[in-house]
PDB file of C-alpha atoms in Angstrom:
ATOM      1  CA  UNK S1000      91.457  -2.568 -53.686  1.00  0.00           C
ATOM      2  CA  UNK S1001      93.079  -4.809 -51.064  1.00  0.00           C
ATOM      3  CA  UNK S1002      91.267  -7.614 -49.224  1.00  0.00           C
ATOM      4  CA  UNK S1003      91.562  -5.662 -45.966  1.00  0.00           C
ATOM      5  CA  UNK S1004      89.890  -2.629 -47.520  1.00  0.00           C
ATOM      6  CA  UNK S1005      87.080  -4.776 -48.940  1.00  0.00           C
ATOM      7  CA  UNK S1006      86.480  -6.443 -45.585  1.00  0.00           C
ATOM      8  CA  UNK S1007      86.495  -3.076 -43.859  1.00  0.00           C
ATOM      9  CA  UNK S1008      83.862  -1.733 -46.255  1.00  0.00           C
ATOM     10  CA  UNK S1009      81.705  -4.838 -45.789  1.00  0.00           C
ATOM     11  CA  UNK S1010      81.883  -4.570 -41.997  1.00  0.00           C
ATOM     12  CA  UNK S1011      81.151  -0.835 -42.179  1.00  0.00           C
ATOM     13  CA  UNK S1012      78.164  -1.358 -44.487  1.00  0.00           C
ATOM     14  CA  UNK S1013      76.709  -4.209 -42.401  1.00  0.00           C
ATOM     15  CA  UNK S1014      77.190  -2.196 -39.212  1.00  0.00           C
ATOM     16  CA  UNK S1015      75.435   0.759 -40.809  1.00  0.00           C
ATOM     17  CA  UNK S1016      72.493  -1.414 -41.879  1.00  0.00           C
ATOM     18  CA  UNK S1017      72.243  -3.040 -38.444  1.00  0.00           C
ATOM     19  CA  UNK S1018      72.316   0.240 -36.531  1.00  0.00           C
ATOM     20  CA  UNK S1019      69.841   1.855 -38.957  1.00  0.00           C
ATOM     21  CA  UNK S1020      67.551  -1.169 -38.654  1.00  0.00           C
ATOM     22  CA  UNK S1021      67.570  -1.002 -34.842  1.00  0.00           C
ATOM     23  CA  UNK S1022      67.010   2.743 -34.985  1.00  0.00           C
ATOM     24  CA  UNK S1023      64.042   2.338 -37.339  1.00  0.00           C
ATOM     25  CA  UNK S1024      62.563  -0.548 -35.322  1.00  0.00           C
ATOM     26  CA  UNK S1025      62.737   1.421 -32.071  1.00  0.00           C
ATOM     27  CA  UNK S1026      61.144   4.544 -33.565  1.00  0.00           C
ATOM     28  CA  UNK S1027      58.530   2.455 -35.353  1.00  0.00           C
ATOM     29  CA  UNK S1028      57.638   0.629 -32.133  1.00  0.00           C
ATOM     30  CA  UNK S1029      57.250   3.808 -30.070  1.00  0.00           C
ATOM     31  CA  UNK S1030      55.744   5.747 -33.006  1.00  0.00           C
ATOM     32  CA  UNK S1031      55.851   9.155 -31.260  1.00  0.00           C
ATOM     33  CA  UNK S1032      54.010  10.983 -34.065  1.00  0.00           C
ATOM     34  CA  UNK S1033      51.404   8.263 -34.813  1.00  0.00           C
ATOM     35  CA  UNK S1034      52.729   8.052 -38.379  1.00  0.00           C
ATOM     36  CA  UNK S1035      53.069   4.263 -38.366  1.00  0.00           C
ATOM     37  CA  UNK S1036      50.017   3.260 -36.329  1.00  0.00           C
ATOM     38  CA  UNK S1037      51.935   0.882 -34.053  1.00  0.00           C
ATOM     39  CA  UNK S1038      50.126  -0.955 -31.269  1.00  0.00           C
ATOM     40  CA  UNK S1039      49.758   1.290 -28.253  1.00  0.00           C
ATOM     41  CA  UNK S1040      51.085  -0.283 -25.055  1.00  0.00           C
ATOM     42  CA  UNK S1041      50.229   1.227 -21.683  1.00  0.00           C
ATOM     43  CA  UNK S1042      53.328   2.551 -19.942  1.00  0.00           C
ATOM     44  CA  UNK S1043      55.366   2.478 -23.158  1.00  0.00           C
ATOM     45  CA  UNK S1044      53.773   4.493 -25.967  1.00  0.00           C
ATOM     46  CA  UNK S1045      50.062   4.907 -25.244  1.00  0.00           C
ATOM     47  CA  UNK S1046      50.399   8.631 -24.602  1.00  0.00           C
ATOM     48  CA  UNK S1047      51.929  10.678 -27.420  1.00  0.00           C
ATOM     49  CA  UNK S1048      53.214  13.966 -25.931  1.00  0.00           C
ATOM     50  CA  UNK S1049      55.308  14.686 -29.043  1.00  0.00           C
ATOM     51  CA  UNK S1050      52.289  14.352 -31.329  1.00  0.00           C
ATOM     52  CA  UNK S1051      51.181  17.944 -30.669  1.00  0.00           C
ATOM     53  CA  UNK S1052      54.482  19.340 -31.975  1.00  0.00           C
ATOM     54  CA  UNK S1053      54.148  17.286 -35.186  1.00  0.00           C
ATOM     55  CA  UNK S1054      50.409  17.658 -35.595  1.00  0.00           C
ATOM     56  CA  UNK S1055      50.256  18.201 -39.337  1.00  0.00           C
ATOM     57  CA  UNK S1056      52.395  15.137 -39.960  1.00  0.00           C
ATOM     58  CA  UNK S1057      50.580  12.887 -37.495  1.00  0.00           C
ATOM     59  CA  UNK S1058      47.002  13.789 -38.410  1.00  0.00           C
ATOM     60  CA  UNK S1059      47.680  13.427 -42.137  1.00  0.00           C
ATOM     61  CA  UNK S1060      48.992   9.888 -41.494  1.00  0.00           C
ATOM     62  CA  UNK S1061      46.036   8.977 -39.261  1.00  0.00           C
ATOM     63  CA  UNK S1062      43.641  10.051 -42.019  1.00  0.00           C
ATOM     64  CA  UNK S1063      45.448   7.639 -44.360  1.00  0.00           C
ATOM     65  CA  UNK S1064      44.798   4.728 -41.990  1.00  0.00           C
ATOM     66  CA  UNK S1065      41.402   5.626 -40.537  1.00  0.00           C
ATOM     67  CA  UNK S1066      39.740   6.836 -43.752  1.00  0.00           C
ATOM     68  CA  UNK S1067      36.976   8.717 -41.895  1.00  0.00           C
ATOM     69  CA  UNK S1068      33.612   9.509 -43.465  1.00  0.00           C
ATOM     70  CA  UNK S1069      33.048  12.367 -41.017  1.00  0.00           C
ATOM     71  CA  UNK S1070      35.620  15.006 -40.094  1.00  0.00           C
ATOM     72  CA  UNK S1071      35.928  18.169 -38.014  1.00  0.00           C
ATOM     73  CA  UNK S1072      38.029  20.965 -39.481  1.00  0.00           C
ATOM     74  CA  UNK S1073      39.109  24.167 -37.791  1.00  0.00           C
ATOM     75  CA  UNK S1074      41.576  25.772 -35.420  1.00  0.00           C
ATOM     76  CA  UNK S1075      42.329  24.894 -31.795  1.00  0.00           C
ATOM     77  CA  UNK S1076      38.756  25.888 -30.905  1.00  0.00           C
ATOM     78  CA  UNK S1077      37.379  23.065 -33.046  1.00  0.00           C
ATOM     79  CA  UNK S1078      40.253  20.828 -32.010  1.00  0.00           C
ATOM     80  CA  UNK S1079      39.293  21.100 -28.336  1.00  0.00           C
ATOM     81  CA  UNK S1080      35.563  21.775 -28.325  1.00  0.00           C
ATOM     82  CA  UNK S1081      33.988  19.493 -30.933  1.00  0.00           C
ATOM     83  CA  UNK S1082      33.287  15.870 -30.091  1.00  0.00           C
ATOM     84  CA  UNK S1083      33.051  13.124 -32.711  1.00  0.00           C
ATOM     85  CA  UNK S1084      30.401  11.399 -30.537  1.00  0.00           C
ATOM     86  CA  UNK S1085      28.013  14.358 -30.329  1.00  0.00           C
ATOM     87  CA  UNK S1086      24.392  13.299 -31.114  1.00  0.00           C
ATOM     88  CA  UNK S1087      24.254  15.883 -33.905  1.00  0.00           C
ATOM     89  CA  UNK S1088      26.241  13.568 -36.174  1.00  0.00           C
ATOM     90  CA  UNK S1089      24.438  11.301 -38.629  1.00  0.00           C
ATOM     91  CA  UNK S1090      24.553   7.844 -37.049  1.00  0.00           C
ATOM     92  CA  UNK S1091      25.651   6.138 -40.275  1.00  0.00           C
ATOM     93  CA  UNK S1092      28.642   8.436 -40.711  1.00  0.00           C
ATOM     94  CA  UNK S1093      31.545   6.454 -39.276  1.00  0.00           C
ATOM     95  CA  UNK S1094      34.412   6.524 -38.621  1.00  0.00           C
ATOM     96  CA  UNK S1095      34.778  10.170 -37.582  1.00  0.00           C
ATOM     97  CA  UNK S1096      37.898  12.156 -36.776  1.00  0.00           C
ATOM     98  CA  UNK S1097      38.702  15.580 -35.366  1.00  0.00           C
ATOM     99  CA  UNK S1098      41.087  16.979 -37.963  1.00  0.00           C
ATOM    100  CA  UNK S1099      41.370  20.346 -36.230  1.00  0.00           C
ATOM    101  CA  UNK S1100      44.844  21.923 -36.433  1.00  0.00           C
ATOM    102  CA  UNK S1101      46.190  24.535 -34.038  1.00  0.00           C
ATOM    103  CA  UNK S1102      46.712  27.938 -35.700  1.00  0.00           C
ATOM    104  CA  UNK S1103      45.462  26.617 -39.042  1.00  0.00           C
ATOM    105  CA  UNK S1104      44.971  29.052 -41.932  1.00  0.00           C
ATOM    106  CA  UNK S1105      42.272  28.813 -44.600  1.00  0.00           C
ATOM    107  CA  UNK S1106      44.628  27.337 -47.222  1.00  0.00           C
ATOM    108  CA  UNK S1107      45.737  24.528 -44.912  1.00  0.00           C
ATOM    109  CA  UNK S1108      42.128  23.858 -43.968  1.00  0.00           C
ATOM    110  CA  UNK S1109      41.230  23.446 -47.641  1.00  0.00           C
ATOM    111  CA  UNK S1110      44.239  21.195 -48.290  1.00  0.00           C
ATOM    112  CA  UNK S1111      43.488  18.872 -45.374  1.00  0.00           C
ATOM    113  CA  UNK S1112      39.864  18.624 -46.489  1.00  0.00           C
ATOM    114  CA  UNK S1113      41.074  17.640 -49.967  1.00  0.00           C
ATOM    115  CA  UNK S1114      43.432  15.084 -48.423  1.00  0.00           C
ATOM    116  CA  UNK S1115      40.689  13.484 -46.317  1.00  0.00           C
ATOM    117  CA  UNK S1116      38.172  13.510 -49.173  1.00  0.00           C
ATOM    118  CA  UNK S1117      40.642  11.818 -51.527  1.00  0.00           C
ATOM    119  CA  UNK S1118      41.360   9.115 -48.946  1.00  0.00           C
ATOM    120  CA  UNK S1119      37.655   8.459 -48.285  1.00  0.00           C
ATOM    121  CA  UNK S1120      34.626  10.272 -49.684  1.00  0.00           C
ATOM    122  CA  UNK S1121      33.494  12.626 -46.896  1.00  0.00           C
ATOM    123  CA  UNK S1122      29.798  12.346 -46.063  1.00  0.00           C
ATOM    124  CA  UNK S1123      29.599  14.910 -43.258  1.00  0.00           C
ATOM    125  CA  UNK S1124      31.975  17.656 -42.152  1.00  0.00           C
ATOM    126  CA  UNK S1125      31.963  20.329 -39.474  1.00  0.00           C
ATOM    127  CA  UNK S1126      34.007  23.314 -40.632  1.00  0.00           C
ATOM    128  CA  UNK S1127      34.718  25.936 -37.978  1.00  0.00           C
ATOM    129  CA  UNK S1128      35.915  29.237 -39.438  1.00  0.00           C
ATOM    130  CA  UNK S1129      37.838  31.967 -37.624  1.00  0.00           C
ATOM    131  CA  UNK S1130      38.381  35.434 -39.075  1.00  0.00           C
ATOM    132  CA  UNK S1131      42.145  35.241 -38.492  1.00  0.00           C
ATOM    133  CA  UNK S1132      42.387  32.231 -40.856  1.00  0.00           C
ATOM    134  CA  UNK S1133      41.989  34.501 -43.887  1.00  0.00           C
ATOM    135  CA  UNK S1134      45.025  36.643 -43.096  1.00  0.00           C
ATOM    136  CA  UNK S1135      47.601  35.915 -45.822  1.00  0.00           C
ATOM    137  CA  UNK S1136      50.405  36.847 -43.416  1.00  0.00           C
ATOM    138  CA  UNK S1137      49.624  33.695 -41.434  1.00  0.00           C
ATOM    139  CA  UNK S1138      50.192  31.316 -44.353  1.00  0.00           C
ATOM    140  CA  UNK S1139      53.105  28.893 -44.849  1.00  0.00           C
ATOM    141  CA  UNK S1140      53.568  27.166 -41.480  1.00  0.00           C
ATOM    142  CA  UNK S1141      57.048  25.629 -41.133  1.00  0.00           C
ATOM    143  CA  UNK S1142      55.614  22.161 -40.376  1.00  0.00           C
ATOM    144  CA  UNK S1143      53.125  22.190 -43.285  1.00  0.00           C
ATOM    145  CA  UNK S1144      54.046  20.179 -46.371  1.00  0.00           C
ATOM    146  CA  UNK S1145      52.110  19.694 -49.603  1.00  0.00           C
ATOM    147  CA  UNK S1146      53.989  16.450 -50.246  1.00  0.00           C
ATOM    148  CA  UNK S1147      52.305  14.507 -47.423  1.00  0.00           C
ATOM    149  CA  UNK S1148      48.820  15.156 -48.795  1.00  0.00           C
ATOM    150  CA  UNK S1149      47.047  12.742 -51.146  1.00  0.00           C
ATOM    151  CA  UNK S1150      46.307  15.319 -53.855  1.00  0.00           C
ATOM    152  CA  UNK S1151      47.656  18.613 -55.131  1.00  0.00           C
ATOM    153  CA  UNK S1152      45.727  21.865 -54.843  1.00  0.00           C
ATOM    154  CA  UNK S1153      44.356  21.069 -58.344  1.00  0.00           C
ATOM    155  CA  UNK S1154      43.112  17.661 -57.126  1.00  0.00           C
ATOM    156  CA  UNK S1155      45.759  15.724 -59.043  1.00  0.00           C
ATOM    157  CA  UNK S1156      47.006  12.530 -57.331  1.00  0.00           C
ATOM    158  CA  UNK S1157      50.217  12.731 -55.327  1.00  0.00           C
ATOM    159  CA  UNK S1158      51.371   9.129 -55.688  1.00  0.00           C
ATOM    160  CA  UNK S1159      54.255   9.236 -53.183  1.00  0.00           C
ATOM    161  CA  UNK S1160      52.487  11.089 -50.370  1.00  0.00           C
ATOM    162  CA  UNK S1161      52.426   8.095 -47.992  1.00  0.00           C
ATOM    163  CA  UNK S1162      56.219   7.865 -48.045  1.00  0.00           C
ATOM    164  CA  UNK S1163      57.005  11.551 -47.545  1.00  0.00           C
ATOM    165  CA  UNK S1164      57.415  11.358 -43.748  1.00  0.00           C
ATOM    166  CA  UNK S1165      58.887   7.873 -43.451  1.00  0.00           C
ATOM    167  CA  UNK S1166      62.479   9.066 -43.139  1.00  0.00           C
ATOM    168  CA  UNK S1167      61.524  11.647 -40.505  1.00  0.00           C
ATOM    169  CA  UNK S1168      59.436   9.089 -38.600  1.00  0.00           C
ATOM    170  CA  UNK S1169      61.929   6.202 -38.655  1.00  0.00           C
ATOM    171  CA  UNK S1170      65.508   7.418 -39.047  1.00  0.00           C
ATOM    172  CA  UNK S1171      65.750  11.034 -37.906  1.00  0.00           C
ATOM    173  CA  UNK S1172      67.445  12.168 -34.719  1.00  0.00           C
ATOM    174  CA  UNK S1173      64.294  14.154 -33.931  1.00  0.00           C
ATOM    175  CA  UNK S1174      62.203  10.960 -34.014  1.00  0.00           C
ATOM    176  CA  UNK S1175      64.657   9.141 -31.749  1.00  0.00           C
ATOM    177  CA  UNK S1176      64.625  11.925 -29.155  1.00  0.00           C
ATOM    178  CA  UNK S1177      60.821  12.084 -29.407  1.00  0.00           C
ATOM    179  CA  UNK S1178      60.632   8.330 -28.801  1.00  0.00           C
ATOM    180  CA  UNK S1179      62.727   8.695 -25.647  1.00  0.00           C
ATOM    181  CA  UNK S1180      60.540  11.597 -24.476  1.00  0.00           C
ATOM    182  CA  UNK S1181      57.414   9.551 -25.182  1.00  0.00           C
ATOM    183  CA  UNK S1182      58.598   6.720 -22.945  1.00  0.00           C
ATOM    184  CA  UNK S1183      59.669   9.075 -20.159  1.00  0.00           C
ATOM    185  CA  UNK S1184      56.389  11.000 -20.086  1.00  0.00           C
ATOM    186  CA  UNK S1185      53.990   8.064 -19.927  1.00  0.00           C
ATOM    187  CA  UNK S1186      53.350   8.709 -16.234  1.00  0.00           C
ATOM    188  CA  UNK S1187      53.550  12.512 -16.386  1.00  0.00           C
ATOM    189  CA  UNK S1188      50.682  14.486 -14.848  1.00  0.00           C
ATOM    190  CA  UNK S1189      51.050  17.170 -17.522  1.00  0.00           C
ATOM    191  CA  UNK S1190      48.148  16.719 -19.964  1.00  0.00           C
ATOM    192  CA  UNK S1191      48.728  19.900 -21.978  1.00  0.00           C
ATOM    193  CA  UNK S1192      50.018  17.994 -25.015  1.00  0.00           C
ATOM    194  CA  UNK S1193      47.709  14.987 -24.872  1.00  0.00           C
ATOM    195  CA  UNK S1194      45.239  14.098 -27.613  1.00  0.00           C
ATOM    196  CA  UNK S1195      42.330  11.674 -27.508  1.00  0.00           C
ATOM    197  CA  UNK S1196      42.136   8.797 -29.986  1.00  0.00           C
ATOM    198  CA  UNK S1197      39.470  10.654 -32.002  1.00  0.00           C
ATOM    199  CA  UNK S1198      41.853  13.555 -32.732  1.00  0.00           C
ATOM    200  CA  UNK S1199      40.382  15.878 -30.109  1.00  0.00           C
ATOM    201  CA  UNK S1200      42.848  17.654 -27.837  1.00  0.00           C
ATOM    202  CA  UNK S1201      42.514  16.621 -24.200  1.00  0.00           C
ATOM    203  CA  UNK S1202      40.529  19.289 -22.363  1.00  0.00           C
ATOM    204  CA  UNK S1203      39.539  18.032 -18.894  1.00  0.00           C
ATOM    205  CA  UNK S1204      42.651  19.577 -17.318  1.00  0.00           C
ATOM    206  CA  UNK S1205      41.831  23.082 -18.622  1.00  0.00           C
ATOM    207  CA  UNK S1206      40.116  24.371 -15.449  1.00  0.00           C
ATOM    208  CA  UNK S1207      43.318  23.682 -13.487  1.00  0.00           C
ATOM    209  CA  UNK S1208      45.367  25.532 -16.119  1.00  0.00           C
ATOM    210  CA  UNK S1209      43.057  28.554 -15.897  1.00  0.00           C
ATOM    211  CA  UNK S1210      43.343  28.628 -12.111  1.00  0.00           C
ATOM    212  CA  UNK S1211      47.142  28.513 -12.352  1.00  0.00           C
ATOM    213  CA  UNK S1212      47.043  31.568 -14.617  1.00  0.00           C
ATOM    214  CA  UNK S1213      45.200  33.504 -11.925  1.00  0.00           C
ATOM    215  CA  UNK S1214      41.600  32.678 -12.687  1.00  0.00           C
ATOM    216  CA  UNK S1215      39.177  33.260 -15.536  1.00  0.00           C
ATOM    217  CA  UNK S1216      39.520  37.058 -15.600  1.00  0.00           C
ATOM    218  CA  UNK S1217      43.329  36.992 -15.791  1.00  0.00           C
ATOM    219  CA  UNK S1218      43.334  34.120 -18.277  1.00  0.00           C
ATOM    220  CA  UNK S1219      40.871  35.903 -20.560  1.00  0.00           C
ATOM    221  CA  UNK S1220      42.903  39.121 -20.370  1.00  0.00           C
ATOM    222  CA  UNK S1221      46.077  37.301 -21.440  1.00  0.00           C
ATOM    223  CA  UNK S1222      44.184  35.603 -24.241  1.00  0.00           C
ATOM    224  CA  UNK S1223      42.900  38.934 -25.583  1.00  0.00           C
ATOM    225  CA  UNK S1224      46.431  40.374 -25.680  1.00  0.00           C
ATOM    226  CA  UNK S1225      47.799  37.332 -27.507  1.00  0.00           C
ATOM    227  CA  UNK S1226      44.883  37.360 -29.932  1.00  0.00           C
ATOM    228  CA  UNK S1227      45.655  40.934 -30.978  1.00  0.00           C
ATOM    229  CA  UNK S1228      49.448  40.752 -31.034  1.00  0.00           C
ATOM    230  CA  UNK S1229      49.953  37.232 -32.401  1.00  0.00           C
ATOM    231  CA  UNK S1230      46.753  35.696 -33.776  1.00  0.00           C
ATOM    232  CA  UNK S1231      45.369  38.593 -35.818  1.00  0.00           C
ATOM    233  CA  UNK S1232      48.513  40.645 -36.424  1.00  0.00           C
ATOM    234  CA  UNK S1233      51.319  38.061 -36.490  1.00  0.00           C
ATOM    235  CA  UNK S1234      54.949  39.191 -36.490  1.00  0.00           C
ATOM    236  CA  UNK S1235      57.059  40.249 -38.256  1.00  0.00           C
ATOM    237  CA  UNK S1236      54.606  42.134 -40.528  1.00  0.00           C
ATOM    238  CA  UNK S1237      51.990  42.794 -37.808  1.00  0.00           C
ATOM    239  CA  UNK S1238      49.411  43.262 -40.547  1.00  0.00           C
ATOM    240  CA  UNK S1239      46.116  41.815 -41.759  1.00  0.00           C
ATOM    241  CA  UNK S1240      45.211  41.403 -45.423  1.00  0.00           C
ATOM    242  CA  UNK S1241      43.136  39.149 -47.666  1.00  0.00           C
ATOM    243  CA  UNK S1242      45.592  39.611 -50.562  1.00  0.00           C
ATOM    244  CA  UNK S1243      49.315  38.915 -50.427  1.00  0.00           C
ATOM    245  CA  UNK S1244      51.260  41.902 -51.856  1.00  0.00           C
ATOM    246  CA  UNK S1245      53.847  39.712 -53.609  1.00  0.00           C
ATOM    247  CA  UNK S1246      52.046  36.533 -54.669  1.00  0.00           C
ATOM    248  CA  UNK S1247      48.620  38.211 -55.069  1.00  0.00           C
ATOM    249  CA  UNK S1248      47.127  35.170 -53.355  1.00  0.00           C
ATOM    250  CA  UNK S1249      43.550  35.988 -52.333  1.00  0.00           C
ATOM    251  CA  UNK S1250      42.501  34.152 -49.182  1.00  0.00           C
ATOM    252  CA  UNK S1251      38.747  34.554 -49.682  1.00  0.00           C
ATOM    253  CA  UNK S1252      39.034  32.724 -52.985  1.00  0.00           C
TER     254      UNK S1252
END
């Protein structure tokens, strides 16, 4: 190999490391998915609008850092309605976190409970169950990953779980675009994707959303249609069953 070729490779490699380092630093500073736990700076990264689209990644990472003794588990109902500061909680159970996940199924709910319990022994939990959760045709969300959870389904340690999302959080194009979006939307009046620091989805803007849909009657009518067509009988099968015909997985178990 000639000296010119060696120098070229050195320059290329150093350039690659420098660009990757800047890329990782920027994404780590903005931390759009709350995976890193970077300091939140008002006007820069305090609001996390991209968090809602990477909920299963972000909440799993927050559990790793927070190590709550009290958790809330359930679907979007629990995610929006249940407050970690409600007087019904035992006063000594702290910290607490709303681990509700939109459109969660019963398997995911179990796995996130196992994850939280492995990170810190859970002393109190609110588990909100919905009938649709037990439909096996709702399982296997595209953003769900076993590898980011602290234990396997058999409660065996998953030693590399903390590093599973590091590449996606630091060096992916998706993370970079999410970081840019995060900065741009700091002053946005749209609160539909905002979450509170306790894991609860922001809800104070909901009355305005309902009015925009045409009022409570129209909003409820739309919700009923979506519940039947999507929530309970999800496409493409449009079916409900406790037992999967191929895997024989039994949701009630």
